[in-house]
PDB file of C-alpha atoms in Angstrom:
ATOM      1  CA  UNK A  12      57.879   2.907 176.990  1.00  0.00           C
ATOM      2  CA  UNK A  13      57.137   3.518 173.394  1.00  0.00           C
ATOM      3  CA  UNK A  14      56.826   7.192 171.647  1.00  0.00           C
ATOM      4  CA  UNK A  15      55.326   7.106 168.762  1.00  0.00           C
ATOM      5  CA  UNK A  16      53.315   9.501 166.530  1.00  0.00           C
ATOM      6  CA  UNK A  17      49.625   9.576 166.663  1.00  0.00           C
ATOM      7  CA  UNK A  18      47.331   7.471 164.003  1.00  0.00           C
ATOM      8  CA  UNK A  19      43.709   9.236 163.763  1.00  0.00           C
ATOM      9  CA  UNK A  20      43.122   5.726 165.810  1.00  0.00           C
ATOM     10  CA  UNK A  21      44.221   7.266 168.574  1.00  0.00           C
ATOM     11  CA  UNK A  22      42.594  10.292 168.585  1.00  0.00           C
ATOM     12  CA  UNK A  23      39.936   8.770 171.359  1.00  0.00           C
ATOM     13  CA  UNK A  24      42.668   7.802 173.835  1.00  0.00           C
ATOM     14  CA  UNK A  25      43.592  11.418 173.394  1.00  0.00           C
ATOM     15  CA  UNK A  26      40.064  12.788 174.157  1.00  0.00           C
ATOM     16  CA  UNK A  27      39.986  11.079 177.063  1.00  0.00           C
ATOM     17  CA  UNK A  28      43.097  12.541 178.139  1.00  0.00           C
ATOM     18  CA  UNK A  29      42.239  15.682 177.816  1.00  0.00           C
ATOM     19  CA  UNK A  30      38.821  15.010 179.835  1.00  0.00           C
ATOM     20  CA  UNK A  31      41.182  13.972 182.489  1.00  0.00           C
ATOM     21  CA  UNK A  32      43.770  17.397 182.231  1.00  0.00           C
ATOM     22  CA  UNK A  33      40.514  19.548 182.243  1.00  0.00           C
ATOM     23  CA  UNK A  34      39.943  17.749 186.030  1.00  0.00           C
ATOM     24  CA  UNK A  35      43.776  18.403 186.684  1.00  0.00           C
ATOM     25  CA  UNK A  36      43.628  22.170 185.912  1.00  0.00           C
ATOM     26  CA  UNK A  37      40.842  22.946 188.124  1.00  0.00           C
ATOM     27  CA  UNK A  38      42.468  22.066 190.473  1.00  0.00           C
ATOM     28  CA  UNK A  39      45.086  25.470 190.102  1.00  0.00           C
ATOM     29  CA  UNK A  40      42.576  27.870 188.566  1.00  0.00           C
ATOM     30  CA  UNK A  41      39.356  28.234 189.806  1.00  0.00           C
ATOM     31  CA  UNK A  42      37.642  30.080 186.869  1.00  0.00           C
ATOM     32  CA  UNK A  43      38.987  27.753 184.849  1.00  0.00           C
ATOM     33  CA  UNK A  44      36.615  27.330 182.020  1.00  0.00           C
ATOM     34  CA  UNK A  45      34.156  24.427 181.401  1.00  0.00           C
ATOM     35  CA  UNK A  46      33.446  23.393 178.127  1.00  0.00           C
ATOM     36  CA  UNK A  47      30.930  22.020 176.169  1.00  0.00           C
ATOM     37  CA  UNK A  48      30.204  19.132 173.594  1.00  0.00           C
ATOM     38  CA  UNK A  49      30.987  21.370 170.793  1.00  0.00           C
ATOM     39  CA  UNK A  50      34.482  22.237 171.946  1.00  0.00           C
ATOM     40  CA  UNK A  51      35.083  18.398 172.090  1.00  0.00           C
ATOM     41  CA  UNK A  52      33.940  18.005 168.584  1.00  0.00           C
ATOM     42  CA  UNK A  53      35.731  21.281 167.103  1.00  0.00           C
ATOM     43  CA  UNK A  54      39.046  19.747 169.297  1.00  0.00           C
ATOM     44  CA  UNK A  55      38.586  15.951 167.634  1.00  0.00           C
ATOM     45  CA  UNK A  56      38.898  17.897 164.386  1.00  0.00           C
ATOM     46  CA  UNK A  57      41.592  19.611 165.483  1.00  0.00           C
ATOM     47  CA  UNK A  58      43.754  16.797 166.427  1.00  0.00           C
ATOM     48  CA  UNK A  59      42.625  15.117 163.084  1.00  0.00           C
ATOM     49  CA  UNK A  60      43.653  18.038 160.474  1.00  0.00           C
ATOM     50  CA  UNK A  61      47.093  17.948 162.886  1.00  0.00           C
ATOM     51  CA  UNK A  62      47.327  14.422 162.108  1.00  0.00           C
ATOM     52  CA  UNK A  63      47.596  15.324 158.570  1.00  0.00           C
ATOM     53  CA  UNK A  64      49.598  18.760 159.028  1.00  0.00           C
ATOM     54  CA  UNK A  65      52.902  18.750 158.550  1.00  0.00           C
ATOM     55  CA  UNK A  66      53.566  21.460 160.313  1.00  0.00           C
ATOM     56  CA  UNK A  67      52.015  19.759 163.341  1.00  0.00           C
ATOM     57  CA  UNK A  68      53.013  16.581 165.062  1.00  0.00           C
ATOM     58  CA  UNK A  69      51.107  14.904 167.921  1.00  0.00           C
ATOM     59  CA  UNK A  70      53.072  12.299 169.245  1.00  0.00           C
ATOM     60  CA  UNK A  71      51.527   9.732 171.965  1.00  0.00           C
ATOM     61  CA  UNK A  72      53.382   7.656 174.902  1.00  0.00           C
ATOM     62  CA  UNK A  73      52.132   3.833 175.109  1.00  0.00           C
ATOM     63  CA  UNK A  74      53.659   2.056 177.991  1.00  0.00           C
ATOM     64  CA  UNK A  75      52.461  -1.959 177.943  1.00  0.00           C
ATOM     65  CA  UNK A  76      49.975  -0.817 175.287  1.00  0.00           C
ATOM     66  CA  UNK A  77      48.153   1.666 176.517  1.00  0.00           C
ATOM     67  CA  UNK A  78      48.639   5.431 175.341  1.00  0.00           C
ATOM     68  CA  UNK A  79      49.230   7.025 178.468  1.00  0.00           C
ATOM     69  CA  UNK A  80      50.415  10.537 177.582  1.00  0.00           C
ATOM     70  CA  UNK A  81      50.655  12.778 174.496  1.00  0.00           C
ATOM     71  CA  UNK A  82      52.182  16.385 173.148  1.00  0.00           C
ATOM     72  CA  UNK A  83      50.531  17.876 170.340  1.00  0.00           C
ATOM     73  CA  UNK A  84      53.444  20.897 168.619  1.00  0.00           C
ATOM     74  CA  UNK A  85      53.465  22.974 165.760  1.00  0.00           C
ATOM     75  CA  UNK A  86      55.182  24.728 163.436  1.00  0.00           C
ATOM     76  CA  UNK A  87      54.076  28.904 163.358  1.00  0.00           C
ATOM     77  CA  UNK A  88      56.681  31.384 160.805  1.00  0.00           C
ATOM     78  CA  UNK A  89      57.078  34.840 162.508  1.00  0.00           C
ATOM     79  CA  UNK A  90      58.461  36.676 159.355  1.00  0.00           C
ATOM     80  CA  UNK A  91      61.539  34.522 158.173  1.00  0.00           C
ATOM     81  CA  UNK A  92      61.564  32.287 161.247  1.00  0.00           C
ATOM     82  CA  UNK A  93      59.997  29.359 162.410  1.00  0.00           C
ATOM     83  CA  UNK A  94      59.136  28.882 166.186  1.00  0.00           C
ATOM     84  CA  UNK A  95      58.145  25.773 167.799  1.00  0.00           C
ATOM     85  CA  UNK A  96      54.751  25.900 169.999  1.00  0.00           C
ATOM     86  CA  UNK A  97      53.907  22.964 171.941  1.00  0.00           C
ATOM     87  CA  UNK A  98      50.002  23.405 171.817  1.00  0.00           C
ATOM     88  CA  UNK A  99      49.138  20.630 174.772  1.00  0.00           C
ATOM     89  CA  UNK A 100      50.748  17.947 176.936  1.00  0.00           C
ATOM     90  CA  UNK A 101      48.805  15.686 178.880  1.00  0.00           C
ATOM     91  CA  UNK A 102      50.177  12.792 181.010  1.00  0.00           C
ATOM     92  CA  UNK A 103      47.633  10.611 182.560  1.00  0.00           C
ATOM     93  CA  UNK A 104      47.269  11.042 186.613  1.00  0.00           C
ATOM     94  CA  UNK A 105      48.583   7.311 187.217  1.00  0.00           C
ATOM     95  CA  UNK A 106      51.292   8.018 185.521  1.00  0.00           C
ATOM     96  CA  UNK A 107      52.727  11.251 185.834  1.00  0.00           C
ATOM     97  CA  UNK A 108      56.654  11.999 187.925  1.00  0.00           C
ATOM     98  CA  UNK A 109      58.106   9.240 186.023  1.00  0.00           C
ATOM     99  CA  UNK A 110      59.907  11.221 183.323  1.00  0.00           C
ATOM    100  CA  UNK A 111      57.011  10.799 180.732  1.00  0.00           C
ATOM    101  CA  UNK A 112      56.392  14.101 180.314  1.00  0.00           C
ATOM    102  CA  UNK A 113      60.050  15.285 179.616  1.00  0.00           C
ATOM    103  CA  UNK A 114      59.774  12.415 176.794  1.00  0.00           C
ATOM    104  CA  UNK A 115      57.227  13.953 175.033  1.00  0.00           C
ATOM    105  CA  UNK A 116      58.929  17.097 175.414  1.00  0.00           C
ATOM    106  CA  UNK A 117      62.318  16.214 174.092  1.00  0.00           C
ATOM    107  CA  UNK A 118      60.846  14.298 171.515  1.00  0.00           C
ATOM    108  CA  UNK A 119      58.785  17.255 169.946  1.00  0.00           C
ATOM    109  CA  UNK A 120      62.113  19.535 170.496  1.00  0.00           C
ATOM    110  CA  UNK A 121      63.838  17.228 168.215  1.00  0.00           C
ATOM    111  CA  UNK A 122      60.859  17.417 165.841  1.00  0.00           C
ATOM    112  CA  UNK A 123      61.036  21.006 166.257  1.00  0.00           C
ATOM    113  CA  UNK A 124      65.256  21.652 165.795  1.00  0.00           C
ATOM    114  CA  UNK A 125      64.827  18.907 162.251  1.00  0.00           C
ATOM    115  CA  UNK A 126      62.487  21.636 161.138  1.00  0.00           C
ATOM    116  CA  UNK A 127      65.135  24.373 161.646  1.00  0.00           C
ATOM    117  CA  UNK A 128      62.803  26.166 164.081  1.00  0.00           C
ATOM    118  CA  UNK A 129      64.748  28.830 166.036  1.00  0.00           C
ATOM    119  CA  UNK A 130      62.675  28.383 169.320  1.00  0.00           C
ATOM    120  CA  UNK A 131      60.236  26.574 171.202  1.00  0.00           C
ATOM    121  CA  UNK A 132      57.088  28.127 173.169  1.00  0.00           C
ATOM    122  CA  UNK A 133      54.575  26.984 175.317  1.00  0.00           C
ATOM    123  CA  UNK A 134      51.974  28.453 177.310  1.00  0.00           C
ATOM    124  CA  UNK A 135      51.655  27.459 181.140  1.00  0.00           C
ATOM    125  CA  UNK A 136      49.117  28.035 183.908  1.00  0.00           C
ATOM    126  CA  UNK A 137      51.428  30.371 186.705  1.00  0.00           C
ATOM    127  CA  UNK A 138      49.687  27.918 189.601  1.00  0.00           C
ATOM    128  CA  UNK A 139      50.560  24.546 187.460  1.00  0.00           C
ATOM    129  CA  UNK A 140      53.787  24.436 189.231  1.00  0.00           C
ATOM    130  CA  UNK A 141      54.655  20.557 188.442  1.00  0.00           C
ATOM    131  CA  UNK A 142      54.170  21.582 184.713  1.00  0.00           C
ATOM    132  CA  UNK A 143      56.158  24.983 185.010  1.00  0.00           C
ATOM    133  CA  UNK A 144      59.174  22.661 186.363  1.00  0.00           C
ATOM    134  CA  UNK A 145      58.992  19.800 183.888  1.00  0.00           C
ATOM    135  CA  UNK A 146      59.269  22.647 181.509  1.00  0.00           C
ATOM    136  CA  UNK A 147      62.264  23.994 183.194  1.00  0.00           C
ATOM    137  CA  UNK A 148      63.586  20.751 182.890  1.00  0.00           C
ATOM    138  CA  UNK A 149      63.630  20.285 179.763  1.00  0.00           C
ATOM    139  CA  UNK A 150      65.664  23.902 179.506  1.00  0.00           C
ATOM    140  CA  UNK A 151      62.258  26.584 178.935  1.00  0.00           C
ATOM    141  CA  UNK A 152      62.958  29.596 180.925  1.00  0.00           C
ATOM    142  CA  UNK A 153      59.932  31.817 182.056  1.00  0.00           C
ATOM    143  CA  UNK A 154      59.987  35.214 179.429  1.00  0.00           C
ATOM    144  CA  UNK A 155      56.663  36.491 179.837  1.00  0.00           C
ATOM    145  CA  UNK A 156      53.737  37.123 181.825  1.00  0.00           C
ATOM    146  CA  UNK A 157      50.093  37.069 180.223  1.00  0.00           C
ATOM    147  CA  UNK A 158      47.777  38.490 182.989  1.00  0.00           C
ATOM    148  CA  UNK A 159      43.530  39.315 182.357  1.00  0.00           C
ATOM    149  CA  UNK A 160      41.441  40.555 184.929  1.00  0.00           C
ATOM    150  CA  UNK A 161      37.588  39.253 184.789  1.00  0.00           C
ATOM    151  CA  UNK A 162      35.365  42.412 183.644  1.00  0.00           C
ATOM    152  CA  UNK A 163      32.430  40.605 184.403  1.00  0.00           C
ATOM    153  CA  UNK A 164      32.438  38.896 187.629  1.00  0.00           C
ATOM    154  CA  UNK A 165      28.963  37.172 186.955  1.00  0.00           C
ATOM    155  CA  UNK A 166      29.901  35.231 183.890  1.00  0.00           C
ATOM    156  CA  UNK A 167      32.443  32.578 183.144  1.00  0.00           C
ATOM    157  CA  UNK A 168      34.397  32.409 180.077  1.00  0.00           C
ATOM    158  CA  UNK A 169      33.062  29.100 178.054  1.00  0.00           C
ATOM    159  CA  UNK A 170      34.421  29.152 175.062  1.00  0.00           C
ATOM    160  CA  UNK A 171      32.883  27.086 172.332  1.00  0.00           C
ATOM    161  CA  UNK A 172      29.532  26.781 174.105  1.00  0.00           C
TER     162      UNK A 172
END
């Protein structure tokens, strides 16, 4: 397996990805939110201003050619320090529980610690339990809980629609 950082050549490989995850995460949160066209073009320009950030890496995992994974990180400054936030990983459903994953991940810390960054963050669904334990892993121990309650029980948050 090859990891490699992402050319704006790959950036349809990575669409497609996240198509896939969006299928994945239903399957632990119900509400979670459908998106539109528009968020897939406003995220294709994300991932291509990243491309070009230096404070962001996206790095892809090509195994016999194909990209089959990918972490997207960046670099945020919190007064005088510099944290570490892995923004997305997505491993594709054929291939995830083979150590892919943690790849990425140690990968992008390394990224991270060159860059003198003090920590690393990421953001996980609390039902995503095979995600919450790769993180563990990789040494990410749970600090915080983020909780919402739905106001409006008619509507469904769709961002970017």
């Amino acid at each position: 397996m090859l990891i490699r950082t992402a050319k704006k050549s790959d950036i349809a490989i990575i669409n497609k990805l996240d198509r896939e995850s969006i299928k994945y995460h239903k399957k632990f949160d119900k509400d979670f939110h459908t998106v539109s066209e528009n968020f897939w073009k406003i995220k294709k320009r994300s991932h291509k201003k990243a491309i070009n950030n230096p404070t962001n890496l996206i790095l892809v995992a090509e195994l016999n050619g194909e990209v089959v994974g990918y972490i997207w990180g960046y670099i945020k400054k919190i007064m005088k320090y510099k944290i570490g936030k892995i923004q997305e990983l997505v491993v594709t459903s054929k291939q995830r529980k083979k150590g892919i994953g943690t790849k990425l991940i140690n990968n992008m810390l390394r990224f991270f610690k060159g860059k003198k960054c003090i920590i690393s963050e990421i953001d996980v669904f609390v039902g995503n339990l095979p995600t919450v334990e790769v993180y563990e892993k990789a040494g990410f121990i749970k600090r915080y809980h983020m909780m919402q309650i739905k106001l409006d029980k008619q509507k469904r948050f769709k961002p970017f629609s």
